[in-house]
Coordinates of C-alpha atoms in Angstrom, one line a residue:
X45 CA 88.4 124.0 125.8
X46 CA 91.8 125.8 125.3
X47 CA 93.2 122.2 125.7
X48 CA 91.2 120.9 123.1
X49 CA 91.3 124.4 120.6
X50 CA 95.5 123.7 121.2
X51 CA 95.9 120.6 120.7
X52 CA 94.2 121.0 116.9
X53 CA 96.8 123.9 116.3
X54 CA 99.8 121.7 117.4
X55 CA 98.5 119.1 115.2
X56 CA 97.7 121.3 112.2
X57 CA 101.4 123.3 112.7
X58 CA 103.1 119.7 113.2
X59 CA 102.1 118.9 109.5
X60 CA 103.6 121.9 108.4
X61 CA 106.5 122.0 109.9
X62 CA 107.4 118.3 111.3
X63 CA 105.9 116.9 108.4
X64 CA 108.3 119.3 105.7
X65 CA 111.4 118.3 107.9
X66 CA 110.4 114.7 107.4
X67 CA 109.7 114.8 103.6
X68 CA 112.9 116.8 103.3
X69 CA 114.9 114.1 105.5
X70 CA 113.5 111.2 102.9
X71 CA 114.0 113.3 100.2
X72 CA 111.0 112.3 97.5
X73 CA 112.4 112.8 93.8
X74 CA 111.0 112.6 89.9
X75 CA 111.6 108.9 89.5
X76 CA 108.7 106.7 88.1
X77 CA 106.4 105.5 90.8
X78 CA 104.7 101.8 90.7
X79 CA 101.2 102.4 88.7
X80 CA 103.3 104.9 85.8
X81 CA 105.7 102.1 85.3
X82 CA 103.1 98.8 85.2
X83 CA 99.6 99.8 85.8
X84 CA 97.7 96.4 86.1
X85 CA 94.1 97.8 86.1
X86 CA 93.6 96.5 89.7
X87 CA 95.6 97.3 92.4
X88 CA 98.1 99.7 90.5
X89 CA 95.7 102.3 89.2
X90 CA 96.7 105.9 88.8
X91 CA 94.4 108.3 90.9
X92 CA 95.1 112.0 91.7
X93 CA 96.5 112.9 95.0
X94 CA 93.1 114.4 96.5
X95 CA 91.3 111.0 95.7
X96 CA 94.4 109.5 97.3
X97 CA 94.1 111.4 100.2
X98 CA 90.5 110.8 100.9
X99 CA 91.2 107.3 100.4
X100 CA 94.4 106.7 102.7
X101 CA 92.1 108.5 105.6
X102 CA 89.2 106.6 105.1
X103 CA 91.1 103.4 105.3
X104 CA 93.4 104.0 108.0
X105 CA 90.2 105.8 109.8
X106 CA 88.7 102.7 111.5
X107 CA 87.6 102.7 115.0
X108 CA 90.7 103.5 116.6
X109 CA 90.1 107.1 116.4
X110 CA 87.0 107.0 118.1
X111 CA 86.3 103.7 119.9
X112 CA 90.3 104.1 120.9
X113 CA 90.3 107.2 121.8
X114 CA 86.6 107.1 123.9
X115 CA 88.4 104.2 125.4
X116 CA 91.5 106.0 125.9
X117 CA 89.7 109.3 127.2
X118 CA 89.1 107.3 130.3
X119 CA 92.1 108.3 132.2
X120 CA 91.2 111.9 131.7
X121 CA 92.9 114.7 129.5
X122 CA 96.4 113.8 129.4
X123 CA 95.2 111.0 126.7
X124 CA 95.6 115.0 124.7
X125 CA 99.1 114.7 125.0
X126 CA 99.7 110.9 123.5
X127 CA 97.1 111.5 120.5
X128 CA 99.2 115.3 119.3
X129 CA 102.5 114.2 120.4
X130 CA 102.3 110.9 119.5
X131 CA 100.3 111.4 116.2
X132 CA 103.3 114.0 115.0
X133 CA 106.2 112.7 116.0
X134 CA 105.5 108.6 115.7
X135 CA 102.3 107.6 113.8
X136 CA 102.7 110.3 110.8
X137 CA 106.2 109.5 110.7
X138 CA 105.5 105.8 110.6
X139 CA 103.0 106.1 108.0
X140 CA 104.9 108.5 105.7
X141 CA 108.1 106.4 105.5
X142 CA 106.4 103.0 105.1
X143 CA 104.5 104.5 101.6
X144 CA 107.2 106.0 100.8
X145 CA 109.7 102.5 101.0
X146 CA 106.7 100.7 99.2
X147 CA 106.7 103.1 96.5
X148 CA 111.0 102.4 96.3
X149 CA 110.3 98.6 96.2
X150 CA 107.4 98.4 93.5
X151 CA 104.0 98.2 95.9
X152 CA 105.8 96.0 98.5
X153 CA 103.4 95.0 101.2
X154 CA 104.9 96.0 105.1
X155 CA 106.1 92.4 105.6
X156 CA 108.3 92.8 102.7
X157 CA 109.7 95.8 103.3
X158 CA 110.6 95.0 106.9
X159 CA 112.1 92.0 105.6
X160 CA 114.0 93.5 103.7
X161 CA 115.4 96.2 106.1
X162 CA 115.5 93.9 109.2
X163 CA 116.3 90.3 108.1
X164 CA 114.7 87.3 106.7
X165 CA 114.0 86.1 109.8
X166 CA 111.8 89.4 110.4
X167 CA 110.0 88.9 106.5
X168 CA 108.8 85.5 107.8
X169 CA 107.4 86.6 111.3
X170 CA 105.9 89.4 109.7
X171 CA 104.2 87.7 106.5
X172 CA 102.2 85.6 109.2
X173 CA 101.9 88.2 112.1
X174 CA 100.2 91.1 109.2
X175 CA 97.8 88.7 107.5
X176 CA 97.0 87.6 111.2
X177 CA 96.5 91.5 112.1
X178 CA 94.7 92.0 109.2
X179 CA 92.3 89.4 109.3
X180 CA 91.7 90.4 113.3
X181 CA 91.2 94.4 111.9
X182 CA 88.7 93.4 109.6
X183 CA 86.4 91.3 112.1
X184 CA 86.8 94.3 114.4
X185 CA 85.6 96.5 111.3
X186 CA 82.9 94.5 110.4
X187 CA 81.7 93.6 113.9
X188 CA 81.5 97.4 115.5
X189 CA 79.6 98.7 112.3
X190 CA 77.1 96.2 112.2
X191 CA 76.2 96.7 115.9
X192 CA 76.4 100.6 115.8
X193 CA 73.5 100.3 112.5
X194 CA 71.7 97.8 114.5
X195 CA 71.4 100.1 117.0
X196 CA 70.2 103.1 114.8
X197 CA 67.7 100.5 113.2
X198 CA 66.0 99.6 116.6
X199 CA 66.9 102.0 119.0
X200 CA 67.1 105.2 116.3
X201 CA 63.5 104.7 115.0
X202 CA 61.9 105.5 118.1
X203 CA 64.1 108.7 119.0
X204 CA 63.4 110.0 115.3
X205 CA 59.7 110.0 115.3
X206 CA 59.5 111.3 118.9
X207 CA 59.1 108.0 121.0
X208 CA 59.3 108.6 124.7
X209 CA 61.2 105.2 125.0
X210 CA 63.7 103.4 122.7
X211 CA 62.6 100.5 121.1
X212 CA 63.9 97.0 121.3
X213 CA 62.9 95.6 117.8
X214 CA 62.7 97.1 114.4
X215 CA 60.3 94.8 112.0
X216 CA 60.7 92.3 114.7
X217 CA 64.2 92.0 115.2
X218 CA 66.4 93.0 118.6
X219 CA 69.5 94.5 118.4
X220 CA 71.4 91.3 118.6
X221 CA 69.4 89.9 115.6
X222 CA 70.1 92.8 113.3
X223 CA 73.9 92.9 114.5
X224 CA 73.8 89.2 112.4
X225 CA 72.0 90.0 110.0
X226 CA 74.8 93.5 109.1
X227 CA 77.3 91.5 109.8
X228 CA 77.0 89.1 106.8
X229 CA 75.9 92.5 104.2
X230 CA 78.7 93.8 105.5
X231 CA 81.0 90.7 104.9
X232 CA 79.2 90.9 101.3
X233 CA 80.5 93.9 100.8
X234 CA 83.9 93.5 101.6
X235 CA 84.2 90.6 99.6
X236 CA 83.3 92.6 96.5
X237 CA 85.9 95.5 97.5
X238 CA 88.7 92.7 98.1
X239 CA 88.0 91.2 94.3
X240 CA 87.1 93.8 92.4
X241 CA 89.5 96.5 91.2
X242 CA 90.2 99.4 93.5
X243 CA 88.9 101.8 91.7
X244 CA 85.6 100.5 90.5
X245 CA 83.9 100.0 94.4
X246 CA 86.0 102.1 96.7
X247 CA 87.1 104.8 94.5
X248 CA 83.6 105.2 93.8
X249 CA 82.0 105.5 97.3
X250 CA 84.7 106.9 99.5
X251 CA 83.8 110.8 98.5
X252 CA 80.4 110.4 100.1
X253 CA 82.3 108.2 103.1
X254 CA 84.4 111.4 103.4
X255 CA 81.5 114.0 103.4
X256 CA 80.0 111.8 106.3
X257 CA 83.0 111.4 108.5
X258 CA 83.8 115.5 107.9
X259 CA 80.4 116.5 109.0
X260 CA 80.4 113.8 112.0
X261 CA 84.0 115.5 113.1
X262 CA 82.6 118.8 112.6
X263 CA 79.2 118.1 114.7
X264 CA 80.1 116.5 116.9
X265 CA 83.5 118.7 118.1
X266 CA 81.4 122.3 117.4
X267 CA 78.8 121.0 119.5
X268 CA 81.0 119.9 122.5
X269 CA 83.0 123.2 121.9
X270 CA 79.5 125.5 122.3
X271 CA 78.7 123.6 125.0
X272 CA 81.4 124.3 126.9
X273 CA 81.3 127.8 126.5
X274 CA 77.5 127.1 127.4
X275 CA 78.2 126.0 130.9
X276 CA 80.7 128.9 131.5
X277 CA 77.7 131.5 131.0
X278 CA 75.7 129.3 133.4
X279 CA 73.6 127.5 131.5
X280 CA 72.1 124.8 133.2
X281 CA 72.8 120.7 132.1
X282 CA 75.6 122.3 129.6
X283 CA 78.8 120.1 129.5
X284 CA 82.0 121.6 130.4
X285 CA 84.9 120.5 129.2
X286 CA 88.3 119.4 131.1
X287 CA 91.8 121.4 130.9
X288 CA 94.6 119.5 130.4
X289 CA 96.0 121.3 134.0
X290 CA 92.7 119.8 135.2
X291 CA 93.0 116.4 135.1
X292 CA 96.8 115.8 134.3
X293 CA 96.1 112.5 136.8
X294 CA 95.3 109.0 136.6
X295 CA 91.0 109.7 136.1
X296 CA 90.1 105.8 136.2
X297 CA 87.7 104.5 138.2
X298 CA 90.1 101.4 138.9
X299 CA 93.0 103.7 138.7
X300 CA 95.0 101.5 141.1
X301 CA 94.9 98.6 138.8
X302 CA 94.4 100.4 135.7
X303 CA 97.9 102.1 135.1
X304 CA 98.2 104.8 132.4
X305 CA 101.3 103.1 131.1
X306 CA 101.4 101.6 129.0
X307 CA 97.0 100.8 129.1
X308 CA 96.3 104.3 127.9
X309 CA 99.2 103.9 125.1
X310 CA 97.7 100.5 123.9
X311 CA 93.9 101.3 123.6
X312 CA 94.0 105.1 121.8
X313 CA 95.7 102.7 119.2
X314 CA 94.8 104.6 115.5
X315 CA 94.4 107.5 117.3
X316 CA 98.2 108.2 118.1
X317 CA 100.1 105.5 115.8
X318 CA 99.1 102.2 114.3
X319 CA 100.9 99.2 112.8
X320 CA 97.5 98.4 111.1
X321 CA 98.3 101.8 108.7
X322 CA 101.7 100.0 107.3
X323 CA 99.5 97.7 106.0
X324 CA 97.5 100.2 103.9
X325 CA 99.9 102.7 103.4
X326 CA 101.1 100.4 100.3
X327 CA 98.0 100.4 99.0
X328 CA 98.1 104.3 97.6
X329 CA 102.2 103.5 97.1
X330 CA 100.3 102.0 94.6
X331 CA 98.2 104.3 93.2
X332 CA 100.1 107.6 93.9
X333 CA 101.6 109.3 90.1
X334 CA 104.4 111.2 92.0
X335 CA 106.5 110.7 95.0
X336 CA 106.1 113.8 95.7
X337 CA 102.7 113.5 97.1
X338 CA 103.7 111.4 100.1
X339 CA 103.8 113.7 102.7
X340 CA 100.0 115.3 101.8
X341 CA 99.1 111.5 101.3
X342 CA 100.7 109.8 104.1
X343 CA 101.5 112.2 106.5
X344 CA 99.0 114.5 106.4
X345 CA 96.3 111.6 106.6
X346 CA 97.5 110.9 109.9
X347 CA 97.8 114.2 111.1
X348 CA 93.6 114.4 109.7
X349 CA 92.9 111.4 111.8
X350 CA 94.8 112.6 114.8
X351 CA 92.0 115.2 114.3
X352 CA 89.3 113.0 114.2
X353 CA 91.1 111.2 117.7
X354 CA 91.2 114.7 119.8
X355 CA 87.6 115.2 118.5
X356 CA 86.5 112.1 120.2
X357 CA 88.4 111.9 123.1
X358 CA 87.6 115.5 124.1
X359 CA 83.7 114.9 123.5
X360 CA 84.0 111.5 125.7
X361 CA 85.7 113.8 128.5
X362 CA 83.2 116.3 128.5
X363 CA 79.9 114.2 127.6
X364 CA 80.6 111.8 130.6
X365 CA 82.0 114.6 133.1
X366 CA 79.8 114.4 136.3
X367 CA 81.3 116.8 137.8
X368 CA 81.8 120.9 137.3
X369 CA 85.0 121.6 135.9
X370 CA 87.9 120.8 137.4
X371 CA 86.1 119.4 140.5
X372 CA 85.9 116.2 138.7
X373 CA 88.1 113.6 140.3
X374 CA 87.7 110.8 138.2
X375 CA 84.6 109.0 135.9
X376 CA 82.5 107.0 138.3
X377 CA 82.1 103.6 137.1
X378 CA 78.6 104.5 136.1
X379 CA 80.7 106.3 133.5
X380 CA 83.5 104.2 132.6
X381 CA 81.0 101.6 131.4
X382 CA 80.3 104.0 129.3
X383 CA 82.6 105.7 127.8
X384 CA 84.2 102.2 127.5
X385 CA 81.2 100.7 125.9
X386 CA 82.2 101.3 122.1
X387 CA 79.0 101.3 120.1
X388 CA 76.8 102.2 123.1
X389 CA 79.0 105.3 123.5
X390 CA 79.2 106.6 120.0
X391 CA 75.3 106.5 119.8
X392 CA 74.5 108.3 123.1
X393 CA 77.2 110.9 122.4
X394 CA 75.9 110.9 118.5
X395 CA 72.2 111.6 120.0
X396 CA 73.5 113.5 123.1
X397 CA 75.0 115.9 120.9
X398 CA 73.5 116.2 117.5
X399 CA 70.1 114.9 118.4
X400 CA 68.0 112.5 116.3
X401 CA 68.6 113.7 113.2
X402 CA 72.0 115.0 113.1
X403 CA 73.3 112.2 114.5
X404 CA 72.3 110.1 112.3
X405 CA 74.3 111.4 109.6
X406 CA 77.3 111.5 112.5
X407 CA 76.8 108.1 113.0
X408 CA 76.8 107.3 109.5
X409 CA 80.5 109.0 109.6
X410 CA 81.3 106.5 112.2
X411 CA 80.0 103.5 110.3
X412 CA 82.0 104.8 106.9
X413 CA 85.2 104.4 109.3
X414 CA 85.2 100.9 110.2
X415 CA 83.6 99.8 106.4
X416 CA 86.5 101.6 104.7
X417 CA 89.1 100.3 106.6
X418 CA 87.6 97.0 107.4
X419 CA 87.5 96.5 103.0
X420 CA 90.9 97.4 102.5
X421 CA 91.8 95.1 105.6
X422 CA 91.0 91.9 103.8
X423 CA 92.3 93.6 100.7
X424 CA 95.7 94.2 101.9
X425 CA 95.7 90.2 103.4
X426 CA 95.1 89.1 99.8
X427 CA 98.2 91.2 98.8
X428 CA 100.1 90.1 101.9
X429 CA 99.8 87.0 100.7
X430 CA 100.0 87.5 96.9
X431 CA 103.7 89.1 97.6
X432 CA 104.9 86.3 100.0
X433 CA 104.1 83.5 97.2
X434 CA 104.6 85.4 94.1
X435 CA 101.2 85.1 92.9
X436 CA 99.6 87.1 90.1
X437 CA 96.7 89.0 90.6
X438 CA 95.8 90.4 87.6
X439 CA 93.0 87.6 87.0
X440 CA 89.6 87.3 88.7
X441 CA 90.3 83.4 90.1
X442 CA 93.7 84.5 91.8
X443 CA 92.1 86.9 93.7
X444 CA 89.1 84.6 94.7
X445 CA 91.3 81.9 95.8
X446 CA 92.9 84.0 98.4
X447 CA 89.9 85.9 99.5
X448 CA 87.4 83.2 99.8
X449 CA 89.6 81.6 102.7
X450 CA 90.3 85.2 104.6
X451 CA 86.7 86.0 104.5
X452 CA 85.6 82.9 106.0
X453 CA 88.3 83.0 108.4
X454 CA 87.0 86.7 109.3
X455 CA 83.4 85.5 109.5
X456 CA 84.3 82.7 111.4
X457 CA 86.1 85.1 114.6
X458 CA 83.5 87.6 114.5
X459 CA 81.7 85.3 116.7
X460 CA 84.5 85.7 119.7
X461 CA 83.8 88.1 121.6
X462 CA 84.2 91.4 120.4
X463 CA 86.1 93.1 123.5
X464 CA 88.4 90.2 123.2
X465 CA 89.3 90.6 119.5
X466 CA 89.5 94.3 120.1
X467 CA 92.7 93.8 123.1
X468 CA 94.6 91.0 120.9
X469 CA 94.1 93.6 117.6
X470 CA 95.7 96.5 119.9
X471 CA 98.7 94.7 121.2
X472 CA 99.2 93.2 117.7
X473 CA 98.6 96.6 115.9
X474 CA 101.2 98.8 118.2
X475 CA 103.8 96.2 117.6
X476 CA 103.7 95.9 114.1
X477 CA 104.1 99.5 113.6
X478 CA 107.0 99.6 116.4
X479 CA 108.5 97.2 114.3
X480 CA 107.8 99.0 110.9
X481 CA 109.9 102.4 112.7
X482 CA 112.8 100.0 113.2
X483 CA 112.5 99.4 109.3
X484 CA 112.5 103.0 108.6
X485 CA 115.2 103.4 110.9
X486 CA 117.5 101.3 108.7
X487 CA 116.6 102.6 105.8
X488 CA 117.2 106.2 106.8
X489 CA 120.5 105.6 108.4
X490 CA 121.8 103.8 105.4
X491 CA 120.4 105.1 102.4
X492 CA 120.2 108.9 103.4
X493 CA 122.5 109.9 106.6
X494 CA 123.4 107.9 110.0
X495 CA 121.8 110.4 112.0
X496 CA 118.2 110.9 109.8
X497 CA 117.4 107.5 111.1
X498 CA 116.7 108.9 114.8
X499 CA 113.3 110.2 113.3
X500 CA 112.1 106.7 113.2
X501 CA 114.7 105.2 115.3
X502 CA 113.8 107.3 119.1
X503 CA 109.5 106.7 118.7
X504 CA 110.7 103.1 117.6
X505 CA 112.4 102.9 120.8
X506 CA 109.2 104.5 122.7
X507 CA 107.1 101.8 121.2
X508 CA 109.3 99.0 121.8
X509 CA 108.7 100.1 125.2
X510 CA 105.0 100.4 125.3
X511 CA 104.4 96.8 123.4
X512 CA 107.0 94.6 125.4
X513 CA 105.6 96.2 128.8
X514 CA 102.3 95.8 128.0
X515 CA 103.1 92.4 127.1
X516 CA 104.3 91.7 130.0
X517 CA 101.4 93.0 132.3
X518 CA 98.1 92.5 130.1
X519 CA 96.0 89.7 131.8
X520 CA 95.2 88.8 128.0
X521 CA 98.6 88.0 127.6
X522 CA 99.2 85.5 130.6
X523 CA 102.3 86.8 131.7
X524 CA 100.9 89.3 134.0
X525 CA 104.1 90.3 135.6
X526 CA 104.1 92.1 138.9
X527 CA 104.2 95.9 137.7
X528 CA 107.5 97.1 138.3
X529 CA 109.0 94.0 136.7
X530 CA 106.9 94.5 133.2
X531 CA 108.0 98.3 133.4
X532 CA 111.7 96.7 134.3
X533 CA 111.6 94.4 131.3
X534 CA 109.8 96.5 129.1
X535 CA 112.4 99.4 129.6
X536 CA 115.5 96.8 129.2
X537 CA 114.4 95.4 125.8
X538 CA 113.5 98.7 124.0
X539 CA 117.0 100.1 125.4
X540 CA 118.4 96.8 124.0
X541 CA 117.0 97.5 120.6
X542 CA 118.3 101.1 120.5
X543 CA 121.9 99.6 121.7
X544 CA 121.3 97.2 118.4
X545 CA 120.7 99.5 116.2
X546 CA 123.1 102.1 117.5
X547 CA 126.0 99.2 117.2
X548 CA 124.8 97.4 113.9
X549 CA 123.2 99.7 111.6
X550 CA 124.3 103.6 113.2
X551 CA 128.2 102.7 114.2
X552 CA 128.8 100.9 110.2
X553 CA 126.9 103.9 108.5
X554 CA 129.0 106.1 110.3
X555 CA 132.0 104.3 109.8
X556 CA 131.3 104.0 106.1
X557 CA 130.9 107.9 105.6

């Protein structure tokens, strides 16, 4: 519990103060921002920086929070460490400074601003490599939602009016029928919220999104909280908690094959730092009145959703914990399916927890995750696009034309399966945002002071790490390297990219001084 209770004031104190030295570092000024200077009545709408906020969260706030950070809770407690640490110091610097270069360069979508920061070559790899992202991020949002409501529809009705077991239909559908039939309201709904002007459908709905998510954070990381304290007055079937001094070990049930790093550092995903937020981070560049907003916008959204990660992670720990304390030497497989098992996980937890009722407005805070970021997803790829060939999208039939194809596209991979799509979106996501610090990097070293580009520059380095390694060793990759080699080669290359950037981009700015 102490773990989990400090963790949430490292988190809260690293907005305050890592977050100011950050904002101070960029140095946000009185100049106009995009939507004053040519608001377009679609995607560069003024909206006030609370309404900004609450947007930015919900769309970044997918599943990575909480299927990522169940997933990542796996290898025990020290997962703590990667979604504070790493949430401070890497994924709210990553998302501040990529809203804050979009607002600079007009709206620019991620792949434009890298390219412009890192190359030409760069812009073209990562025009195709976001829309592919983004397209992958949206079937992961659409899929996960649909098969967490199908389970509330079939499985839900019996728990809420008392049954003694769960059903398997609900008006004559199974789960896997229902899962289809979501699917495609879903992808209904997220081809509105590509087309239609951003504040018409998601400026409308996110508020009650946001009042779902908060109570689902709430619930469910009071509950594990009391029930911790619970088990330390003895009462009996309580769930205790695990102290980071606990279980600061390798907690995996396969532990031999399953090695923290870089696995652990790849699956909490969203929960820690995520490539997938450069791509929506532009979105409210869009939208914000003042620059000066950025750092309650950007940063702070990631330090909320950092929240939302410790919340989940901690209540997977304890919920699954088969044994007393610190006694427990690792999950049992039993367990590890799981905590592992996405949907099936955040519904026994959700009833575990909350019980029937509650949980079903918990659950319905999971759901608004996904929907909101799985929208803006597709959203962004229609941007994406609309930057890289110039195109308008001020009329309806511009808009259309892009969408139409990404939706189909994203319809057509939700029926891969979804653990698959989930590893390649992982890999994909934690190396476009290792890319999008090296962007930063450059743009701090040149445009403010040599040394303010080490902000971005050392967790660029970390990630470079992280994604080349597990590159390297991922059976979904095909390399799969003997260990010691990926670690080898994943070491070498992020060293080489700091020894790039030290020589081209550091050396020159200091020279230039």
């Amino acid at each position: 519990m102490y773990s989990f209770l400090g963790g949430l004031v490292i988190l809260i104190l690293g907005y305050m103060i890592y977050g100011s030295i950050v904002n101070k570092i960029f140095g946000p000024d009185d100049r106009k921002t995009p939507c004053v200077e040519h608001p377009d009545g679609v995607d560069f709408v003024p909206i006030s920086a609370g309404r900004a906020f609450l947007i930015q969260l919900l769309n970044i706030a997918g599943l990575g929070p909480i299927f990522g950070a169940l997933s990542g809770a796996i290898w025990g407690p020290q997962v703590y460490l990667w979604i504070v640490f790493g949430t401070i110091f890497a994924g709210a610097v990553h998302d501040y400074l990529v809203g804050m270069l979009s607002i600079r360069n007009n709206g620019a979508s991620v792949s434009e601003i890298t390219g412009k920061y890192l190359g030409g070559f760069v812009l073209q790899i990562m025009r195709l490599f976001s829309v592919v992202l983004l397209v992958m991020v949206g079937v992961v949002f659409m899929v996960g939602p649909a098969q967490l409501l199908a389970r509330m529809f079939v499985q839900g009705t019996s728990a809420v009016s008392g049954g003694a077991a769960a059903s398997t239909e609900f008006m004559g559908y199974g789960v896997a029928d229902w899962t289809k039939i979501l699917t495609v309201i879903i992808l209904v709904y997220y081809f509105l919220a590509t087309l239609l002007p951003i504040d018409k459908v998601i400026g409308k709905i996110y508020p009650l999104f946001g009042l779902c998510l908060i109570f689902m954070a709430l619930g469910v990381g009071g509950v594990t909280v009391y029930n911790h304290i619970q088990f330390t007055q003895g009462v009996e079937g309580a769930k205790p908690m695990i102290e980071l001094w606990e279980g600061l070990y390798n907690m995996h049930p396969n532990a031999a094959n399953m090695p923290i790093w870089p696995l652990m550092f790849i699956t909490v995903a969203c929960g820690a730092i995520s490539g997938f937020h450069a791509t929506q981070s532009p979105l409210m560049a869009r939208c914000l009145t003042s620059e000066r907003q950025g750092r309650f916008v950007f940063y702070g959204a990631m330090v909320a959703e950092g929240i939302i990660a410790l919340i989940w992670a901690s209540a997977g720990i304890a919920f699954y914990n088969t044994g007393v304390g610190g006694d427990l030497t690792k999950f049992t497989t039993e367990a590890l399916a799981k905590i592992g098992g996405g949907a099936n996980s955040v519904y026994e937890i959700s009833i575990g927890l909350l019980g029937p009722i509650g949980s079903i407005l918990a659950l319905l805070g999971v759901v608004a995750c996904p929907i909101t970021s799985g929208d803006t997803a597709f959203r962004s790829a229609r941007l994406t696009i609309a930057d890289w060939f110039k195109i308008s999208q001020k009329g309806f039939a511009p808009r259309l034309i892009l969408a139409l194809p990404l939706l189909a596209a994203g319809y057509a991979i939700s029926f891969v399966d979804y653990n698959v799509v989930w590893r390649y979106f992982s890999w994909s996501n934690q190396t476009l945002a290792m890319i999008a610090l090296w962007a930063g990097a450059v743009y701090l070293c040149r445009n403010v002071a040599p040394g303010r580009g080490f902000i971005a520059a050392i967790p660029a380095t970390f990630m470079s790490a992280v994604s080349v390694t597990y590159f390297c060793l991922a059976k979904e990759c095909y390399l799969m390297l003997d260990r010691t080699l990926a670690y080898g080669i994943g070491i070498a290359v992020a060293v080489l990219f700091f020894v790039i950037y030290y020589v081209r981009v550091y050396s020159p700015a200091v020279n230039n001084k």
